[in-house]
Coordinates of C-alpha atoms and ligand atoms in Angstrom, one line a residue:
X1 CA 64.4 90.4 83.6
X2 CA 67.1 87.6 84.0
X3 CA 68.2 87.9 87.6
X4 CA 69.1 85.1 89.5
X5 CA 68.2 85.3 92.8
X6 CA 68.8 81.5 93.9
X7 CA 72.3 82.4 92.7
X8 CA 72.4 85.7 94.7
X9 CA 71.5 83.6 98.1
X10 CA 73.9 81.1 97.2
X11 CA 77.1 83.2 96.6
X12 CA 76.4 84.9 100.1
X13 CA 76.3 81.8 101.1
X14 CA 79.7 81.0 99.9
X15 CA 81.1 84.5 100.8
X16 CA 79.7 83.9 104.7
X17 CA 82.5 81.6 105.7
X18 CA 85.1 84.0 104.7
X19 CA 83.2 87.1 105.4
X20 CA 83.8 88.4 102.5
X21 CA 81.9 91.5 100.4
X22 CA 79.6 91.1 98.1
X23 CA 80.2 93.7 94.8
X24 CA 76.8 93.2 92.7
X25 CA 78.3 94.7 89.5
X26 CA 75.1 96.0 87.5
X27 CA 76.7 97.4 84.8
X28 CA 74.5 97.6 81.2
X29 CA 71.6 96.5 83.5
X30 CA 68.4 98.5 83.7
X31 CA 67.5 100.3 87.8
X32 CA 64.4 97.6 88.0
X33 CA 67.1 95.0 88.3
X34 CA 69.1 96.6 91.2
X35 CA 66.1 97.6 93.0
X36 CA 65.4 93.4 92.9
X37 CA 68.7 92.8 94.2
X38 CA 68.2 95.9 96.9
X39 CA 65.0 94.6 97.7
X40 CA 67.0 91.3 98.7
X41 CA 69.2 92.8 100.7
X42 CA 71.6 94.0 98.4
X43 CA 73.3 97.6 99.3
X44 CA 77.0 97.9 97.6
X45 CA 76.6 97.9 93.7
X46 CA 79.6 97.8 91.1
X47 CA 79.7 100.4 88.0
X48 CA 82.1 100.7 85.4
X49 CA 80.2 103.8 83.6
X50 CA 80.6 106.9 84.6
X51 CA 77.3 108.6 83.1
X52 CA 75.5 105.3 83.9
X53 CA 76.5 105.2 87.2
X54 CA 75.4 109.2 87.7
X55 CA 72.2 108.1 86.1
X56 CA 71.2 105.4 88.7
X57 CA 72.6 106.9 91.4
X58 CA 70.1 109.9 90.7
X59 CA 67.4 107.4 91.2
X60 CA 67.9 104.5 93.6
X61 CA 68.0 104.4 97.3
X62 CA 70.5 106.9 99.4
X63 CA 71.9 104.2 101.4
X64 CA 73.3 102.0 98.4
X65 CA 77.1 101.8 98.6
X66 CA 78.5 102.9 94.9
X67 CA 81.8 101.3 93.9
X68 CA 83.7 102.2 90.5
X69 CA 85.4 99.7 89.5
X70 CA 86.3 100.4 85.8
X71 CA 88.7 102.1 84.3
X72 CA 88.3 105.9 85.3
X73 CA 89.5 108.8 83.6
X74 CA 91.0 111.9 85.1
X75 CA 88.3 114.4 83.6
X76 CA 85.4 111.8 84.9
X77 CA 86.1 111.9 88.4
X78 CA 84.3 115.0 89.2
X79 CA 80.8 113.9 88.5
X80 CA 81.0 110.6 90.8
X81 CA 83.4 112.5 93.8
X82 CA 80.4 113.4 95.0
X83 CA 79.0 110.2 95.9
X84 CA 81.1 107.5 95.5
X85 CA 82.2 104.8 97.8
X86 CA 85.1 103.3 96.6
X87 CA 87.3 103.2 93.2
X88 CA 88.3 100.2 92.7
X89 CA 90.6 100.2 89.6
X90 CA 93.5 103.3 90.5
X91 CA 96.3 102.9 88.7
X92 CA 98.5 105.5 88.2
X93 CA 99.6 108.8 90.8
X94 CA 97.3 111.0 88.0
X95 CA 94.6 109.5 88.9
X96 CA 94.6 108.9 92.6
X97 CA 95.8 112.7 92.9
X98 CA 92.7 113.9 90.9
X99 CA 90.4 111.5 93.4
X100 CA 91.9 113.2 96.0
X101 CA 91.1 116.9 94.9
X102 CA 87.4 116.0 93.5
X103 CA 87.5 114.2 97.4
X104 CA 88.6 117.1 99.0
X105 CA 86.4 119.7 97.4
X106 CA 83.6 117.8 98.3
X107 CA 84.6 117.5 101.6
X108 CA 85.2 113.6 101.4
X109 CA 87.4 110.8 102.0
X110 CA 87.0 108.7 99.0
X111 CA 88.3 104.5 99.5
X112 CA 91.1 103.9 96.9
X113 CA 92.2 100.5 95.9
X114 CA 95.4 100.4 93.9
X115 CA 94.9 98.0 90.6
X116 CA 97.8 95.6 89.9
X117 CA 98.5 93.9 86.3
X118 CA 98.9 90.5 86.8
X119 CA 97.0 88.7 83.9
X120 CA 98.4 87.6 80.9
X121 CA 96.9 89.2 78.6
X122 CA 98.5 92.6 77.4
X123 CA 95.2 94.9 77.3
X124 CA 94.2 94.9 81.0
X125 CA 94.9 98.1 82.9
X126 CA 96.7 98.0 86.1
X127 CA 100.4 98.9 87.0
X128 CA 103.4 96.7 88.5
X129 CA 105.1 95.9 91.2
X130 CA 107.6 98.9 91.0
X131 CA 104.9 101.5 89.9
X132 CA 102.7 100.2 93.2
X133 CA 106.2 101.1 95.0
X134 CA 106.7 104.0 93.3
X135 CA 103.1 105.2 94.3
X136 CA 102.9 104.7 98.0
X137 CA 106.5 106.3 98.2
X138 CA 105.2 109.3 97.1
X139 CA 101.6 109.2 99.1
X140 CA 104.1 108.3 102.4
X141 CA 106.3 111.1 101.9
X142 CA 103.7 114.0 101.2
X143 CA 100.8 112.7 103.2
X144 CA 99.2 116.2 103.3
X145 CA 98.5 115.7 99.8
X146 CA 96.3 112.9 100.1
X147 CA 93.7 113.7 102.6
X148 CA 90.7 113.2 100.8
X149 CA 92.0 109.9 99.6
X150 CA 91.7 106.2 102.2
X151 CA 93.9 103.4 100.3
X152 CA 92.3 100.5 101.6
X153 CA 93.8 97.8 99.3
X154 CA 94.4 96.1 96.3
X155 CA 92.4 94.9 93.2
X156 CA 93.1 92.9 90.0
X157 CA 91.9 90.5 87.7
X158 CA 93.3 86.9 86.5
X159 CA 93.6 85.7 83.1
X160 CA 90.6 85.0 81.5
X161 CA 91.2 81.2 81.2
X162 CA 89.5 77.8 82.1
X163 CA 92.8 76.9 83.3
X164 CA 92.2 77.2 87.3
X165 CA 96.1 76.4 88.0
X166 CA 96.5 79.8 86.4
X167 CA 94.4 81.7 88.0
X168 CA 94.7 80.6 91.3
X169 CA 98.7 81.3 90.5
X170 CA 98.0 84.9 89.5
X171 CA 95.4 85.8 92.7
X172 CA 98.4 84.0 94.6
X173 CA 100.6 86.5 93.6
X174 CA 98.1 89.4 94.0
X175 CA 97.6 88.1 97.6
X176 CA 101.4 88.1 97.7
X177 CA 101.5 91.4 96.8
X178 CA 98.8 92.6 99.0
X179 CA 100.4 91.2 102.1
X180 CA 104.1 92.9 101.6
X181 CA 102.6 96.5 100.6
X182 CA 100.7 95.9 104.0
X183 CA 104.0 95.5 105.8
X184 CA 106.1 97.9 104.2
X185 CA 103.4 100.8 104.2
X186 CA 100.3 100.2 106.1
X187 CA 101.5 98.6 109.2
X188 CA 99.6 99.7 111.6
X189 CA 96.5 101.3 109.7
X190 CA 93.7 98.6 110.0
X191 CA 91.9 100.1 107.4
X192 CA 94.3 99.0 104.8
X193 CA 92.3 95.5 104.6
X194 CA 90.7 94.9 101.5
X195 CA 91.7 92.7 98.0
X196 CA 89.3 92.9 95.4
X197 CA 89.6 89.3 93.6
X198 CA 86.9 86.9 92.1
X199 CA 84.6 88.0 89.3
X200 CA 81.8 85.5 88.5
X201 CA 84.2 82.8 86.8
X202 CA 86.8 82.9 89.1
X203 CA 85.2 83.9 92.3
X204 CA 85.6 80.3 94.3
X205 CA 89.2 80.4 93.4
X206 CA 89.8 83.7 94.6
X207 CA 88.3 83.0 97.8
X208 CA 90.3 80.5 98.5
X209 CA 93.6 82.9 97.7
X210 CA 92.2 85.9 100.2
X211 CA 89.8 87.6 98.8
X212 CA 88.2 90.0 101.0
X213 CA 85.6 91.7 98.1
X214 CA 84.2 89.7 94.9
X215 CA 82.7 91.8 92.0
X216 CA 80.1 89.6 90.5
X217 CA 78.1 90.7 87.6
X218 CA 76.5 88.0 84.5
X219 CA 76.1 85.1 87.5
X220 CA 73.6 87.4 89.6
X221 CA 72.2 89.9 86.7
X222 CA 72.6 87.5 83.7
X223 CA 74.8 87.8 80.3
X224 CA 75.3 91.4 79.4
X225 CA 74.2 92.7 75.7
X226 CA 76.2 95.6 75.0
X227 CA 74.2 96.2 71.2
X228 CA 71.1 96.9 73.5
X229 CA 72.4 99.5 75.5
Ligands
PLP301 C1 82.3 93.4 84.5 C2 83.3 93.3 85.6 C3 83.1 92.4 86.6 C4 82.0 91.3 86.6 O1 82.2 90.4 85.7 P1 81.3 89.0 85.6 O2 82.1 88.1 84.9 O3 80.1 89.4 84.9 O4 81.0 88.6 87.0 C5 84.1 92.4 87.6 N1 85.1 93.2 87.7 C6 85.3 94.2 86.7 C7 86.4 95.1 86.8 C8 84.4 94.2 85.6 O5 84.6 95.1 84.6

């Protein structure tokens, strides 16, 4: 095992000030390590795998709080609907209409946040500022549709780049982004509160620009080693 729980302490130390949400994202990592970090305290876990995250959620405690946050397709969404907390990375009408029938069959309201491209590089998934608009017009105008669906924010990722003028420029523009969806559609709904920024690089910096939730994964759980699993 090569969690870090000095580092686990010290992040919520760091997230405290801002009270922001801690995402332990366990991904690749065997249950013995998320039943250390649950045994510290820890109760909202980040999964990008859909059979992985069936798998643990099969066998660790009832009260952890599951969040997707990879990359989630259509066919997949049935086996965590069920269960799951919040999807952090919706981003396309597809998708978010599927959530919201796998939601509703099960009788749910499943927390949606929309993911926004605003990194440099061309292979991260997320949608613009127009397809963002283009979304919410249709969820505002045929609000029927979505009730087994809660958007409660935004998510995205920066550039993965030492250069911190960079990345604090792109969760700027996020933040940006966040705050003028909040006025034009979610005025008055409190529950439209959450930007999902920082990953265990970046996280300081996206504190700074608003972040409300930080997925953190190789800082708490160690480097991940994709050939072993
Ligand atoms: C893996 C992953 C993280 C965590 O990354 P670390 O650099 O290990 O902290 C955060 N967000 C998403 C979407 C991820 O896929």
């Amino acid at each position: 095992m090569s969690i870090n729980l000095t580092a686990y302490q010290e992040v919520l130390a760091q997230l405290l000030p801002y009270q922001a949400k801690l995402v332990a994202v366990s991904k690749t990592k065997p249950v013995a390590d998320l039943e250390a970090f649950y045994a510290a305290g820890q109760r909202i876990f980040g999964e990008n795998y859909v059979q992985e995250l069936t798998e643990k959620q099969a066998v660790l405690p009832a009260d952890i709080e599951w969040h997707f946050i990879g990359h989630l397709q259509s066919n997949k969404v049935k086996y965590i609907a069920p269960f799951v907390h919040t999807i952090h990375a919706v981003d396309s009408l597809k998708l978010l209409q599927e959530i919201n029938k796998q939601a509703v069959k099960n009788q749910r309201v499943i927390n949606c946040l929309l993911q926004v491209h605003v990194a440099a590089e061309e292979t991260k998934f997320g949608m613009d500022e127009q397809e963002v608009q283009q979304l919410l017009q249709t969820w505002q105008t045929t609000p029927a549709a979505f009730s087994g669906i809660r958007i409660t924010g935004m998510m995205g990722m920066a550039t993965n780049t030492t250069d911190e003028t960079q990345i604090r420029k792109e969760f700027h523009q996020l933040r940006q982004l966040f705050g003028s969806v909040k006025n034009q559609f979610f005025n008055n709904e409190p529950y439209f509160h959450e930007l999902s920024i920082g990953m265990s690089a970046d996280y300081t910096i996206a504190l700074q620009e608003g972040s409300t939730m930080v997925r953190i994964g190789s800082l708490l759980f160690g480097e991940r080693n994709y050939s072993q699993n």
